Structure formats: structure tokens, C-alpha cells
PDB file of C-alpha atoms in Angstrom:
ATOM      1  CA  UNK K   1     101.828  83.975 107.150  1.00 46.00           C
ATOM      2  CA  UNK K   2     104.835  81.694 107.234  1.00 55.00           C
ATOM      3  CA  UNK K   3     106.829  83.937 104.870  1.00 80.00           C
ATOM      4  CA  UNK K   4     106.453  87.010 107.056  1.00 93.00           C
ATOM      5  CA  UNK K   5     108.131  87.833 110.384  1.00 96.00           C
ATOM      6  CA  UNK K   6     105.206  89.146 112.467  1.00 97.00           C
ATOM      7  CA  UNK K   7     105.130  90.026 116.169  1.00 97.00           C
ATOM      8  CA  UNK K   8     102.783  92.034 118.399  1.00 97.00           C
ATOM      9  CA  UNK K   9     103.365  95.762 118.573  1.00 97.00           C
ATOM     10  CA  UNK K  10     102.822  95.567 122.349  1.00 96.00           C
ATOM     11  CA  UNK K  11     102.866  92.199 124.113  1.00 95.00           C
ATOM     12  CA  UNK K  12      99.440  91.154 125.367  1.00 95.00           C
ATOM     13  CA  UNK K  13      97.564  93.782 123.341  1.00 96.00           C
ATOM     14  CA  UNK K  14      95.590  93.415 120.107  1.00 96.00           C
ATOM     15  CA  UNK K  15      96.397  96.881 118.802  1.00 98.00           C
ATOM     16  CA  UNK K  16      99.207  96.991 116.285  1.00 98.00           C
ATOM     17  CA  UNK K  17     101.689  94.534 114.809  1.00 98.00           C
ATOM     18  CA  UNK K  18     105.344  94.555 113.826  1.00 98.00           C
ATOM     19  CA  UNK K  19     106.339  93.168 110.451  1.00 98.00           C
ATOM     20  CA  UNK K  20     110.070  92.792 109.955  1.00 98.00           C
ATOM     21  CA  UNK K  21     112.009  92.622 106.713  1.00 97.00           C
ATOM     22  CA  UNK K  22     109.298  92.736 104.048  1.00 97.00           C
ATOM     23  CA  UNK K  23     110.970  93.260 100.669  1.00 97.00           C
ATOM     24  CA  UNK K  24     109.998  95.247  97.617  1.00 97.00           C
ATOM     25  CA  UNK K  25     109.377  92.030  95.673  1.00 96.00           C
ATOM     26  CA  UNK K  26     107.065  90.767  98.422  1.00 97.00           C
ATOM     27  CA  UNK K  27     104.973  93.940  98.176  1.00 97.00           C
ATOM     28  CA  UNK K  28     104.159  92.874  94.614  1.00 96.00           C
ATOM     29  CA  UNK K  29     103.022  89.354  95.602  1.00 96.00           C
ATOM     30  CA  UNK K  30      99.174  89.141  95.569  1.00 96.00           C
ATOM     31  CA  UNK K  31      99.033  86.550  98.350  1.00 96.00           C
ATOM     32  CA  UNK K  32     101.291  88.568 100.642  1.00 97.00           C
ATOM     33  CA  UNK K  33      99.351  91.744  99.876  1.00 97.00           C
ATOM     34  CA  UNK K  34      96.153  89.988 100.981  1.00 97.00           C
ATOM     35  CA  UNK K  35      97.821  88.741 104.162  1.00 97.00           C
ATOM     36  CA  UNK K  36      99.193  92.181 105.044  1.00 98.00           C
ATOM     37  CA  UNK K  37      95.816  93.824 104.462  1.00 97.00           C
ATOM     38  CA  UNK K  38      94.171  91.294 106.754  1.00 97.00           C
ATOM     39  CA  UNK K  39      96.813  91.995 109.401  1.00 98.00           C
ATOM     40  CA  UNK K  40      96.085  95.722 109.145  1.00 98.00           C
ATOM     41  CA  UNK K  41      92.307  95.261 109.366  1.00 97.00           C
ATOM     42  CA  UNK K  42      92.703  93.109 112.462  1.00 97.00           C
ATOM     43  CA  UNK K  43      95.237  95.216 114.360  1.00 98.00           C
ATOM     44  CA  UNK K  44      94.747  98.790 113.099  1.00 98.00           C
ATOM     45  CA  UNK K  45      98.446  99.572 112.762  1.00 98.00           C
ATOM     46  CA  UNK K  46     101.585  97.961 111.348  1.00 98.00           C
ATOM     47  CA  UNK K  47     105.173  98.995 112.030  1.00 98.00           C
ATOM     48  CA  UNK K  48     107.342  97.813 109.160  1.00 98.00           C
ATOM     49  CA  UNK K  49     110.876  97.266 110.470  1.00 98.00           C
ATOM     50  CA  UNK K  50     114.134  96.722 108.578  1.00 98.00           C
ATOM     51  CA  UNK K  51     112.735  97.760 105.216  1.00 98.00           C
ATOM     52  CA  UNK K  52     114.481  99.366 102.277  1.00 97.00           C
ATOM     53  CA  UNK K  53     114.716 103.079 103.224  1.00 96.00           C
ATOM     54  CA  UNK K  54     113.603 104.513  99.899  1.00 92.00           C
ATOM     55  CA  UNK K  55     110.783 106.388  98.259  1.00 89.00           C
ATOM     56  CA  UNK K  56     110.016 103.476  95.970  1.00 90.00           C
ATOM     57  CA  UNK K  57     109.500 101.221  99.007  1.00 95.00           C
ATOM     58  CA  UNK K  58     107.280 103.853 100.624  1.00 94.00           C
ATOM     59  CA  UNK K  59     105.071 103.917  97.530  1.00 91.00           C
ATOM     60  CA  UNK K  60     105.108 100.120  97.190  1.00 94.00           C
ATOM     61  CA  UNK K  61     103.993  99.603 100.798  1.00 96.00           C
ATOM     62  CA  UNK K  62     101.277 102.220 100.430  1.00 96.00           C
ATOM     63  CA  UNK K  63      99.973 100.568  97.282  1.00 95.00           C
ATOM     64  CA  UNK K  64      99.246  97.376  99.237  1.00 97.00           C
ATOM     65  CA  UNK K  65      96.414  99.119 101.079  1.00 97.00           C
ATOM     66  CA  UNK K  66      94.661 100.880  98.240  1.00 92.00           C
ATOM     67  CA  UNK K  67      94.990 103.822  95.880  1.00 90.00           C
ATOM     68  CA  UNK K  68      96.819 106.848  97.190  1.00 83.00           C
ATOM     69  CA  UNK K  69      95.221 110.236  97.527  1.00 75.00           C
ATOM     70  CA  UNK K  70      97.377 113.029  96.150  1.00 61.00           C
ATOM     71  CA  UNK K  71      97.420 116.192  98.195  1.00 50.00           C
ATOM     72  CA  UNK K  72      95.159 118.789  96.540  1.00 43.00           C
ATOM     73  CA  UNK K  73      97.132 121.840  97.699  1.00 44.00           C
ATOM     74  CA  UNK K  74     100.023 122.754  95.422  1.00 44.00           C
ATOM     75  CA  UNK K  75     101.618 124.634  98.334  1.00 45.00           C
ATOM     76  CA  UNK K  76     102.408 121.420 100.186  1.00 51.00           C
ATOM     77  CA  UNK K  77     105.958 120.302  99.311  1.00 52.00           C
ATOM     78  CA  UNK K  78     106.272 117.085  97.354  1.00 54.00           C
ATOM     79  CA  UNK K  79     109.089 114.822  96.332  1.00 64.00           C
ATOM     80  CA  UNK K  80     109.627 113.642  92.759  1.00 59.00           C
ATOM     81  CA  UNK K  81     106.068 112.819  91.722  1.00 52.00           C
ATOM     82  CA  UNK K  82     107.188 110.745  88.731  1.00 51.00           C
ATOM     83  CA  UNK K  83     109.248 108.432  90.909  1.00 48.00           C
ATOM     84  CA  UNK K  84     107.158 108.700  94.079  1.00 52.00           C
ATOM     85  CA  UNK K  85     103.610 109.845  93.271  1.00 53.00           C
ATOM     86  CA  UNK K  86     101.516 110.959  96.237  1.00 65.00           C
ATOM     87  CA  UNK K  87     104.432 111.432  98.663  1.00 79.00           C
ATOM     88  CA  UNK K  88     104.447 114.730 100.553  1.00 77.00           C
ATOM     89  CA  UNK K  89     107.426 116.171 102.379  1.00 84.00           C
ATOM     90  CA  UNK K  90     107.111 117.591 105.915  1.00 84.00           C
ATOM     91  CA  UNK K  91     110.261 119.332 107.050  1.00 88.00           C
ATOM     92  CA  UNK K  92     110.832 121.179 110.325  1.00 89.00           C
ATOM     93  CA  UNK K  93     114.076 123.106 110.070  1.00 92.00           C
ATOM     94  CA  UNK K  94     116.155 123.869 113.162  1.00 95.00           C
ATOM     95  CA  UNK K  95     115.024 126.854 115.234  1.00 94.00           C
ATOM     96  CA  UNK K  96     111.682 127.566 113.540  1.00 91.00           C
ATOM     97  CA  UNK K  97     109.413 130.390 114.719  1.00 91.00           C
ATOM     98  CA  UNK K  98     106.444 128.288 115.847  1.00 93.00           C
ATOM     99  CA  UNK K  99     106.856 126.950 119.405  1.00 95.00           C
ATOM    100  CA  UNK K 100     104.829 125.627 122.314  1.00 96.00           C
ATOM    101  CA  UNK K 101     105.601 124.741 125.902  1.00 97.00           C
ATOM    102  CA  UNK K 102     104.436 121.659 127.792  1.00 95.00           C
ATOM    103  CA  UNK K 103     105.611 120.946 131.316  1.00 91.00           C
ATOM    104  CA  UNK K 104     107.859 123.987 131.117  1.00 93.00           C
ATOM    105  CA  UNK K 105     109.737 122.495 128.160  1.00 95.00           C
ATOM    106  CA  UNK K 106     109.932 124.435 124.892  1.00 97.00           C
ATOM    107  CA  UNK K 107     109.100 122.262 121.882  1.00 97.00           C
ATOM    108  CA  UNK K 108     108.575 122.441 118.139  1.00 96.00           C
ATOM    109  CA  UNK K 109     106.505 120.100 115.949  1.00 94.00           C
ATOM    110  CA  UNK K 110     104.318 119.109 118.916  1.00 96.00           C
ATOM    111  CA  UNK K 111     100.805 117.977 117.966  1.00 96.00           C
ATOM    112  CA  UNK K 112      97.954 116.852 120.260  1.00 97.00           C
ATOM    113  CA  UNK K 113      95.897 113.691 119.793  1.00 98.00           C
ATOM    114  CA  UNK K 114      93.818 113.789 116.613  1.00 98.00           C
ATOM    115  CA  UNK K 115      92.630 111.916 113.558  1.00 97.00           C
ATOM    116  CA  UNK K 116      93.395 113.250 110.096  1.00 93.00           C
ATOM    117  CA  UNK K 117      90.894 115.310 108.106  1.00 91.00           C
ATOM    118  CA  UNK K 118      88.474 115.717 111.024  1.00 95.00           C
ATOM    119  CA  UNK K 119      87.514 119.050 109.444  1.00 93.00           C
ATOM    120  CA  UNK K 120      86.220 117.320 106.291  1.00 92.00           C
ATOM    121  CA  UNK K 121      83.192 115.138 105.751  1.00 93.00           C
ATOM    122  CA  UNK K 122      85.369 112.326 104.373  1.00 93.00           C
ATOM    123  CA  UNK K 123      88.074 110.579 106.373  1.00 94.00           C
ATOM    124  CA  UNK K 124      91.003 109.037 104.549  1.00 92.00           C
ATOM    125  CA  UNK K 125      91.527 105.335 105.234  1.00 96.00           C
ATOM    126  CA  UNK K 126      95.086 105.494 106.475  1.00 96.00           C
ATOM    127  CA  UNK K 127      98.469 107.185 106.398  1.00 95.00           C
ATOM    128  CA  UNK K 128     101.861 105.646 105.689  1.00 96.00           C
ATOM    129  CA  UNK K 129     104.767 107.466 107.309  1.00 97.00           C
ATOM    130  CA  UNK K 130     108.556 107.340 107.378  1.00 97.00           C
ATOM    131  CA  UNK K 131     111.321 109.467 108.871  1.00 97.00           C
ATOM    132  CA  UNK K 132     114.297 110.886 106.975  1.00 96.00           C
ATOM    133  CA  UNK K 133     115.722 113.350 109.495  1.00 96.00           C
ATOM    134  CA  UNK K 134     115.380 112.166 113.097  1.00 97.00           C
ATOM    135  CA  UNK K 135     116.212 114.425 116.073  1.00 97.00           C
ATOM    136  CA  UNK K 136     118.460 112.795 118.700  1.00 96.00           C
ATOM    137  CA  UNK K 137     115.751 113.265 121.336  1.00 95.00           C
ATOM    138  CA  UNK K 138     111.985 113.508 120.991  1.00 96.00           C
ATOM    139  CA  UNK K 139     110.297 113.620 117.598  1.00 96.00           C
ATOM    140  CA  UNK K 140     108.268 110.511 118.448  1.00 98.00           C
ATOM    141  CA  UNK K 141     104.927 109.764 116.822  1.00 98.00           C
ATOM    142  CA  UNK K 142     102.258 108.460 119.187  1.00 98.00           C
ATOM    143  CA  UNK K 143      99.265 106.225 118.499  1.00 98.00           C
ATOM    144  CA  UNK K 144      96.346 105.137 120.659  1.00 98.00           C
ATOM    145  CA  UNK K 145      93.607 102.668 119.734  1.00 98.00           C
ATOM    146  CA  UNK K 146      90.027 103.966 119.760  1.00 98.00           C
ATOM    147  CA  UNK K 147      88.713 100.501 120.616  1.00 98.00           C
ATOM    148  CA  UNK K 148      90.888 100.387 123.733  1.00 98.00           C
ATOM    149  CA  UNK K 149      89.956 103.989 124.568  1.00 98.00           C
ATOM    150  CA  UNK K 150      86.246 103.168 124.419  1.00 98.00           C
ATOM    151  CA  UNK K 151      86.687 100.171 126.690  1.00 98.00           C
ATOM    152  CA  UNK K 152      88.833 102.125 129.181  1.00 98.00           C
ATOM    153  CA  UNK K 153      86.694 105.275 129.291  1.00 98.00           C
ATOM    154  CA  UNK K 154      84.790 105.687 132.540  1.00 97.00           C
ATOM    155  CA  UNK K 155      81.209 104.334 132.343  1.00 97.00           C
ATOM    156  CA  UNK K 156      79.862 107.811 133.114  1.00 97.00           C
ATOM    157  CA  UNK K 157      81.738 109.521 130.289  1.00 98.00           C
ATOM    158  CA  UNK K 158      81.072 106.633 127.926  1.00 97.00           C
ATOM    159  CA  UNK K 159      77.326 106.916 128.542  1.00 97.00           C
ATOM    160  CA  UNK K 160      77.395 110.717 128.179  1.00 98.00           C
ATOM    161  CA  UNK K 161      79.388 110.883 124.921  1.00 98.00           C
ATOM    162  CA  UNK K 162      77.944 107.874 123.087  1.00 98.00           C
ATOM    163  CA  UNK K 163      75.376 108.950 120.502  1.00 97.00           C
ATOM    164  CA  UNK K 164      76.827 112.467 120.336  1.00 98.00           C
ATOM    165  CA  UNK K 165      78.395 114.088 117.272  1.00 98.00           C
ATOM    166  CA  UNK K 166      81.406 116.400 117.432  1.00 98.00           C
ATOM    167  CA  UNK K 167      81.900 119.571 115.370  1.00 98.00           C
ATOM    168  CA  UNK K 168      85.297 120.198 113.777  1.00 97.00           C
ATOM    169  CA  UNK K 169      86.858 123.069 111.879  1.00 94.00           C
ATOM    170  CA  UNK K 170      90.285 123.506 110.311  1.00 92.00           C
ATOM    171  CA  UNK K 171      92.227 125.423 112.944  1.00 92.00           C
ATOM    172  CA  UNK K 172      96.002 125.161 113.063  1.00 91.00           C
ATOM    173  CA  UNK K 173      96.493 128.064 115.465  1.00 93.00           C
ATOM    174  CA  UNK K 174      98.050 126.368 118.475  1.00 95.00           C
ATOM    175  CA  UNK K 175      96.894 129.223 120.687  1.00 95.00           C
ATOM    176  CA  UNK K 176      93.301 128.104 120.018  1.00 94.00           C
ATOM    177  CA  UNK K 177      93.844 124.491 121.096  1.00 95.00           C
ATOM    178  CA  UNK K 178      91.899 123.983 124.330  1.00 92.00           C
ATOM    179  CA  UNK K 179      89.825 120.766 124.565  1.00 96.00           C
ATOM    180  CA  UNK K 180      91.925 118.425 126.663  1.00 95.00           C
ATOM    181  CA  UNK K 181      94.935 120.745 126.686  1.00 95.00           C
ATOM    182  CA  UNK K 182      97.383 119.978 129.499  1.00 92.00           C
ATOM    183  CA  UNK K 183      97.217 122.489 132.357  1.00 90.00           C
ATOM    184  CA  UNK K 184     100.800 123.511 131.660  1.00 94.00           C
ATOM    185  CA  UNK K 185     100.323 123.923 127.895  1.00 96.00           C
ATOM    186  CA  UNK K 186     101.264 127.285 126.362  1.00 96.00           C
ATOM    187  CA  UNK K 187     101.605 128.528 122.803  1.00 96.00           C
ATOM    188  CA  UNK K 188     104.774 130.629 122.747  1.00 96.00           C
ATOM    189  CA  UNK K 189     104.709 131.595 119.044  1.00 96.00           C
ATOM    190  CA  UNK K 190     102.534 130.603 116.106  1.00 94.00           C
ATOM    191  CA  UNK K 191     104.039 129.019 113.023  1.00 88.00           C
ATOM    192  CA  UNK K 192     103.969 131.608 110.194  1.00 88.00           C
ATOM    193  CA  UNK K 193     102.626 128.878 107.907  1.00 81.00           C
ATOM    194  CA  UNK K 194      99.413 128.812 109.957  1.00 85.00           C
ATOM    195  CA  UNK K 195      97.964 132.072 108.616  1.00 86.00           C
ATOM    196  CA  UNK K 196      97.636 131.072 104.929  1.00 83.00           C
ATOM    197  CA  UNK K 197      96.076 127.790 106.037  1.00 80.00           C
ATOM    198  CA  UNK K 198      93.559 129.659 108.169  1.00 85.00           C
ATOM    199  CA  UNK K 199      92.862 132.189 105.416  1.00 83.00           C
ATOM    200  CA  UNK K 200      92.044 129.333 103.052  1.00 79.00           C
ATOM    201  CA  UNK K 201      89.567 127.882 105.562  1.00 80.00           C
ATOM    202  CA  UNK K 202      87.489 131.067 105.916  1.00 85.00           C
ATOM    203  CA  UNK K 203      83.833 130.376 105.144  1.00 86.00           C
ATOM    204  CA  UNK K 204      84.212 126.611 105.029  1.00 88.00           C
ATOM    205  CA  UNK K 205      81.408 124.811 106.943  1.00 94.00           C
ATOM    206  CA  UNK K 206      82.192 122.751 109.994  1.00 96.00           C
ATOM    207  CA  UNK K 207      82.405 118.981 109.677  1.00 96.00           C
ATOM    208  CA  UNK K 208      80.517 116.592 111.943  1.00 98.00           C
ATOM    209  CA  UNK K 209      81.682 113.132 113.031  1.00 98.00           C
ATOM    210  CA  UNK K 210      80.298 110.684 115.609  1.00 98.00           C
ATOM    211  CA  UNK K 211      82.149 110.539 118.916  1.00 98.00           C
ATOM    212  CA  UNK K 212      81.633 106.766 118.954  1.00 98.00           C
ATOM    213  CA  UNK K 213      81.094 104.501 115.980  1.00 98.00           C
ATOM    214  CA  UNK K 214      80.802 100.738 115.508  1.00 98.00           C
ATOM    215  CA  UNK K 215      83.023  98.727 113.169  1.00 97.00           C
ATOM    216  CA  UNK K 216      81.641  96.009 110.903  1.00 95.00           C
ATOM    217  CA  UNK K 217      83.337  93.523 113.235  1.00 94.00           C
ATOM    218  CA  UNK K 218      81.248  94.845 116.138  1.00 97.00           C
ATOM    219  CA  UNK K 219      83.815  96.781 118.200  1.00 97.00           C
ATOM    220  CA  UNK K 220      82.894 100.270 119.324  1.00 98.00           C
ATOM    221  CA  UNK K 221      85.479 102.987 118.701  1.00 98.00           C
ATOM    222  CA  UNK K 222      85.932 106.198 120.671  1.00 98.00           C
ATOM    223  CA  UNK K 223      86.902 108.565 117.864  1.00 98.00           C
ATOM    224  CA  UNK K 224      87.152 112.066 119.290  1.00 98.00           C
ATOM    225  CA  UNK K 225      89.871 114.381 118.008  1.00 98.00           C
ATOM    226  CA  UNK K 226      90.723 116.931 120.725  1.00 98.00           C
ATOM    227  CA  UNK K 227      92.629 118.958 118.102  1.00 97.00           C
ATOM    228  CA  UNK K 228      90.288 120.986 115.849  1.00 96.00           C
ATOM    229  CA  UNK K 229      87.176 120.084 117.868  1.00 97.00           C
ATOM    230  CA  UNK K 230      84.792 123.018 118.360  1.00 97.00           C
ATOM    231  CA  UNK K 231      81.965 121.496 120.356  1.00 98.00           C
ATOM    232  CA  UNK K 232      79.157 118.962 120.422  1.00 98.00           C
ATOM    233  CA  UNK K 233      76.532 119.247 117.703  1.00 98.00           C
ATOM    234  CA  UNK K 234      73.344 120.708 119.138  1.00 97.00           C
ATOM    235  CA  UNK K 235      74.952 121.338 122.517  1.00 98.00           C
ATOM    236  CA  UNK K 236      77.406 124.223 122.174  1.00 97.00           C
ATOM    237  CA  UNK K 237      76.767 125.166 125.779  1.00 98.00           C
ATOM    238  CA  UNK K 238      79.014 125.350 128.844  1.00 98.00           C
ATOM    239  CA  UNK K 239      77.753 121.857 129.755  1.00 98.00           C
ATOM    240  CA  UNK K 240      78.456 120.491 126.276  1.00 98.00           C
ATOM    241  CA  UNK K 241      81.930 122.033 126.215  1.00 98.00           C
ATOM    242  CA  UNK K 242      82.621 120.614 129.676  1.00 98.00           C
ATOM    243  CA  UNK K 243      81.699 117.122 128.456  1.00 98.00           C
ATOM    244  CA  UNK K 244      83.923 117.373 125.389  1.00 98.00           C
ATOM    245  CA  UNK K 245      86.776 118.699 127.504  1.00 98.00           C
ATOM    246  CA  UNK K 246      86.347 115.882 130.029  1.00 98.00           C
ATOM    247  CA  UNK K 247      86.440 113.237 127.290  1.00 98.00           C
ATOM    248  CA  UNK K 248      89.469 114.909 125.674  1.00 98.00           C
ATOM    249  CA  UNK K 249      91.302 115.104 128.993  1.00 98.00           C
ATOM    250  CA  UNK K 250      90.526 111.427 129.574  1.00 98.00           C
ATOM    251  CA  UNK K 251      92.035 110.599 126.168  1.00 98.00           C
ATOM    252  CA  UNK K 252      95.249 112.368 127.197  1.00 97.00           C
ATOM    253  CA  UNK K 253      95.223 110.601 130.569  1.00 97.00           C
ATOM    254  CA  UNK K 254      94.527 107.129 129.150  1.00 98.00           C
ATOM    255  CA  UNK K 255      97.169 107.573 126.458  1.00 97.00           C
ATOM    256  CA  UNK K 256      99.813 107.472 129.186  1.00 96.00           C
ATOM    257  CA  UNK K 257      99.092 103.767 129.665  1.00 97.00           C
ATOM    258  CA  UNK K 258      97.480 102.832 126.344  1.00 98.00           C
ATOM    259  CA  UNK K 259      99.542 104.917 123.926  1.00 98.00           C
ATOM    260  CA  UNK K 260     102.376 103.617 121.785  1.00 98.00           C
ATOM    261  CA  UNK K 261     105.171 106.088 120.982  1.00 98.00           C
ATOM    262  CA  UNK K 262     107.317 105.175 118.013  1.00 98.00           C
ATOM    263  CA  UNK K 263     111.024 105.901 118.230  1.00 98.00           C
ATOM    264  CA  UNK K 264     112.022 106.285 114.602  1.00 98.00           C
ATOM    265  CA  UNK K 265     114.793 104.568 112.669  1.00 97.00           C
ATOM    266  CA  UNK K 266     115.580 105.227 108.983  1.00 97.00           C
ATOM    267  CA  UNK K 267     114.576 101.648 108.129  1.00 98.00           C
ATOM    268  CA  UNK K 268     111.076 101.997 109.669  1.00 98.00           C
ATOM    269  CA  UNK K 269     107.790 102.753 107.959  1.00 98.00           C
ATOM    270  CA  UNK K 270     104.336 102.464 109.485  1.00 98.00           C
ATOM    271  CA  UNK K 271     100.649 102.586 108.635  1.00 98.00           C
ATOM    272  CA  UNK K 272      97.734 103.415 110.944  1.00 98.00           C
ATOM    273  CA  UNK K 273      93.961 103.149 110.573  1.00 98.00           C
ATOM    274  CA  UNK K 274      92.638 106.724 110.537  1.00 97.00           C
ATOM    275  CA  UNK K 275      89.105 105.505 111.309  1.00 98.00           C
ATOM    276  CA  UNK K 276      90.223 103.699 114.448  1.00 98.00           C
ATOM    277  CA  UNK K 277      93.374 105.258 115.917  1.00 98.00           C
ATOM    278  CA  UNK K 278      94.366 108.716 117.093  1.00 98.00           C
ATOM    279  CA  UNK K 279      97.905 109.950 116.679  1.00 98.00           C
ATOM    280  CA  UNK K 280     100.084 112.719 118.091  1.00 98.00           C
ATOM    281  CA  UNK K 281     103.651 114.053 117.907  1.00 97.00           C
ATOM    282  CA  UNK K 282     105.812 114.438 121.016  1.00 97.00           C
ATOM    283  CA  UNK K 283     107.682 117.477 119.743  1.00 96.00           C
ATOM    284  CA  UNK K 284     111.420 118.010 120.041  1.00 97.00           C
ATOM    285  CA  UNK K 285     114.084 120.529 120.997  1.00 97.00           C
ATOM    286  CA  UNK K 286     113.984 123.579 118.668  1.00 97.00           C
ATOM    287  CA  UNK K 287     117.692 123.291 117.846  1.00 97.00           C
ATOM    288  CA  UNK K 288     117.101 120.105 115.835  1.00 97.00           C
ATOM    289  CA  UNK K 289     115.378 119.511 112.524  1.00 96.00           C
ATOM    290  CA  UNK K 290     112.916 116.768 111.684  1.00 96.00           C
ATOM    291  CA  UNK K 291     111.861 115.551 108.262  1.00 95.00           C
ATOM    292  CA  UNK K 292     109.009 113.134 107.588  1.00 95.00           C
ATOM    293  CA  UNK K 293     107.388 111.873 104.400  1.00 93.00           C
ATOM    294  CA  UNK K 294     103.929 110.370 104.125  1.00 92.00           C
ATOM    295  CA  UNK K 295     101.315 109.082 101.773  1.00 92.00           C
ATOM    296  CA  UNK K 296      97.555 109.114 102.265  1.00 91.00           C
ATOM    297  CA  UNK K 297      95.363 106.109 101.423  1.00 95.00           C
ATOM    298  CA  UNK K 298      91.978 106.893  99.900  1.00 93.00           C
ATOM    299  CA  UNK K 299      88.740 105.836 101.561  1.00 93.00           C
ATOM    300  CA  UNK K 300      85.881 106.971 103.751  1.00 94.00           C
ATOM    301  CA  UNK K 301      83.880 105.378 106.557  1.00 96.00           C
ATOM    302  CA  UNK K 302      80.743 107.176 105.405  1.00 96.00           C
ATOM    303  CA  UNK K 303      79.641 108.699 108.731  1.00 97.00           C
ATOM    304  CA  UNK K 304      80.801 112.304 108.437  1.00 97.00           C
ATOM    305  CA  UNK K 305      78.965 115.258 106.946  1.00 97.00           C
ATOM    306  CA  UNK K 306      79.089 119.039 106.810  1.00 96.00           C
ATOM    307  CA  UNK K 307      77.026 121.070 109.227  1.00 94.00           C
ATOM    308  CA  UNK K 308      73.687 122.196 107.839  1.00 87.00           C
ATOM    309  CA  UNK K 309      73.868 119.859 104.856  1.00 80.00           C
ATOM    310  CA  UNK K 310      76.544 121.920 103.104  1.00 76.00           C
ATOM    311  CA  UNK K 311      77.882 120.506  99.862  1.00 68.00           C
ATOM    312  CA  UNK K 312      81.235 118.791  99.675  1.00 54.00           C
ATOM    313  CA  UNK K 313      82.106 121.392  97.019  1.00 51.00           C
ATOM    314  CA  UNK K 314      82.672 123.804  99.921  1.00 48.00           C
ATOM    315  CA  UNK K 315      85.116 121.631 101.829  1.00 48.00           C
ATOM    316  CA  UNK K 316      88.525 122.862 102.846  1.00 45.00           C
ATOM    317  CA  UNK K 317      91.615 121.492 101.141  1.00 43.00           C
ATOM    318  CA  UNK K 318      92.556 118.249 102.818  1.00 41.00           C
ATOM    319  CA  UNK K 319      95.844 119.281 104.299  1.00 37.00           C
ATOM    320  CA  UNK K 320      97.941 116.695 106.046  1.00 36.00           C
ATOM    321  CA  UNK K 321      99.749 117.354 109.311  1.00 35.00           C
TER     322      UNK K 321
END
């Protein structure tokens, strides 16, 4: 890749890569597109630095990795779909109603570790994200590699969770988040937007995904989403819940050493493998706003299904958070 400026995301680690200065014209070059795809498959995440900070570049980068998946809910804000098809707009205005507290600090836009669309049978391939309005403190997006998590998980927990399937349901009420929640976590006020989302999810069957899966290249991936998890399939007992909570707490603990937290700049964009990595949001002071835009790359790893063999016609709208 002599034409591309590539460095590790974290020195000495395989997860992630940095690619500096890719241009719009390069995103149209078939050879470079092939090289960038191979880089993504190998490392599971790419941070694109010093790129053109525009919607057209966001779409062009996304197109390298496959067709985009438009958001099915018309309620989700979009940008100009003629100029930037598939780009959704996620804006947190200053001093919103929804708030949580972690470590005694009041935060907005905080999200726990998760993978996207856990509540559906299909998992999108990836997300491509950029920041337009960046708070002066906080507002970081975190990523942790499921391959590294599997390898670092204690042998006892690894043995107990491997071969198990986890049940997920759309649940954006932060008061309900409990698996792996920090001891000092509190929901101070729900986001008013949560209720229509929850109303839409009424009657939708739960989705099931393996806690550990194996990539074609042979690596095992710990792929448990503490957010929206409801229990272990076939073991919704105190013992099963205790196991899921222990694994979720270990994910939070391991993320302190294994996690990568991205401090945003306007000239950054990034992509992560939704089948391999978990992501989170650090939250920020309520007095500041934060605005992000993202695209979703189509795909599915083929291992998820709805509980009880329910049809995909019953699935909840694939909202993006």
C-alpha cells in the first residue's frame, strides 16, 4: 500500500489502523478500494485522519465497503438524501432532558458497550461515523475488539459463556440497563425520545445471537452486548443472569486496558466492524451539544435469529444509536 499512509491504531496491537490523508479521488480507485477493504478485514477498524470534512467524502468512504443501508424509520433525521444518501443525523442539543450519572458525574449522550442491531436477527456489517459538533470535553466514542476480549476473558468465564446464546430486545430506557452496569451508575431522567421507540417495539420477538462466534480466519470473538441484553437463551434463571452480568462486568473492566477512545476532530471519519467490535460513548457535560453523522453498511454474519422461530417480518425497525 505504498500510496497510502497507514499506521497502527495502537502500537503493538492488531486491532485497528490509522489511514491518513486519503482523498476523494482515491476512494474511486479500484485498487485502493481493494487495499482498504483488506485493511479493514484484517484490523476490524480504520480511523481516517486528515480527510475532506464533507458529506460527499463520508458517502465516498462508506461506498468502499459495500452498499449502504438506508434507515427504515422516517422519524430519524437525515441530511440531504440526494447529495448524501443513507446519512443520518444524530444531534444532542445543549441541556437535554435525558441524563445519567456515572461516578457522581452527570452526563448526556452516554452509552454502554454494545454492538448495533443486537435486537434484530441481522447484524449490519459496519458503521461509518464522523463528528460535526464536538464538545470541548468528553463526547468520545470507544471501541474494544471482541477477539482481544475473548483472549483476555478469564478461563472460567470463557468456558461458561462459550456455546451460549444471548437474548436481546430493543430497550432504550436507560433505567433498565443493568447487565454490567457500573456500581455508581444512575439514570437521572429518561430521554423523551425513548417512549416512541419503546412503543414501536411492543410485541416484537427477542433476537438471539451467540456469545462467542468464530471468524472465517479462525479467531474466536466474544460478542456480548451488555446494552439491550435480557438473558441467556434457555437459562433465564438467577444463575444465568449472574453469568451474563459477570461477563458484562468483565467487558467493562477489560475495556479499561483494551479499549480505544477516539477524541474527535472535524477531519476524522472512522469505520468499525459490527460483527467483531463493541462500541460505547463516554458522554459529556449537559451544557454542550454534540452532533454526529453516520452511515450503515449492509451485511449479515448469518448467526442471529428471532426467538421461537419468529419471522423477520416481525422485526423492529433497525434504529441506529
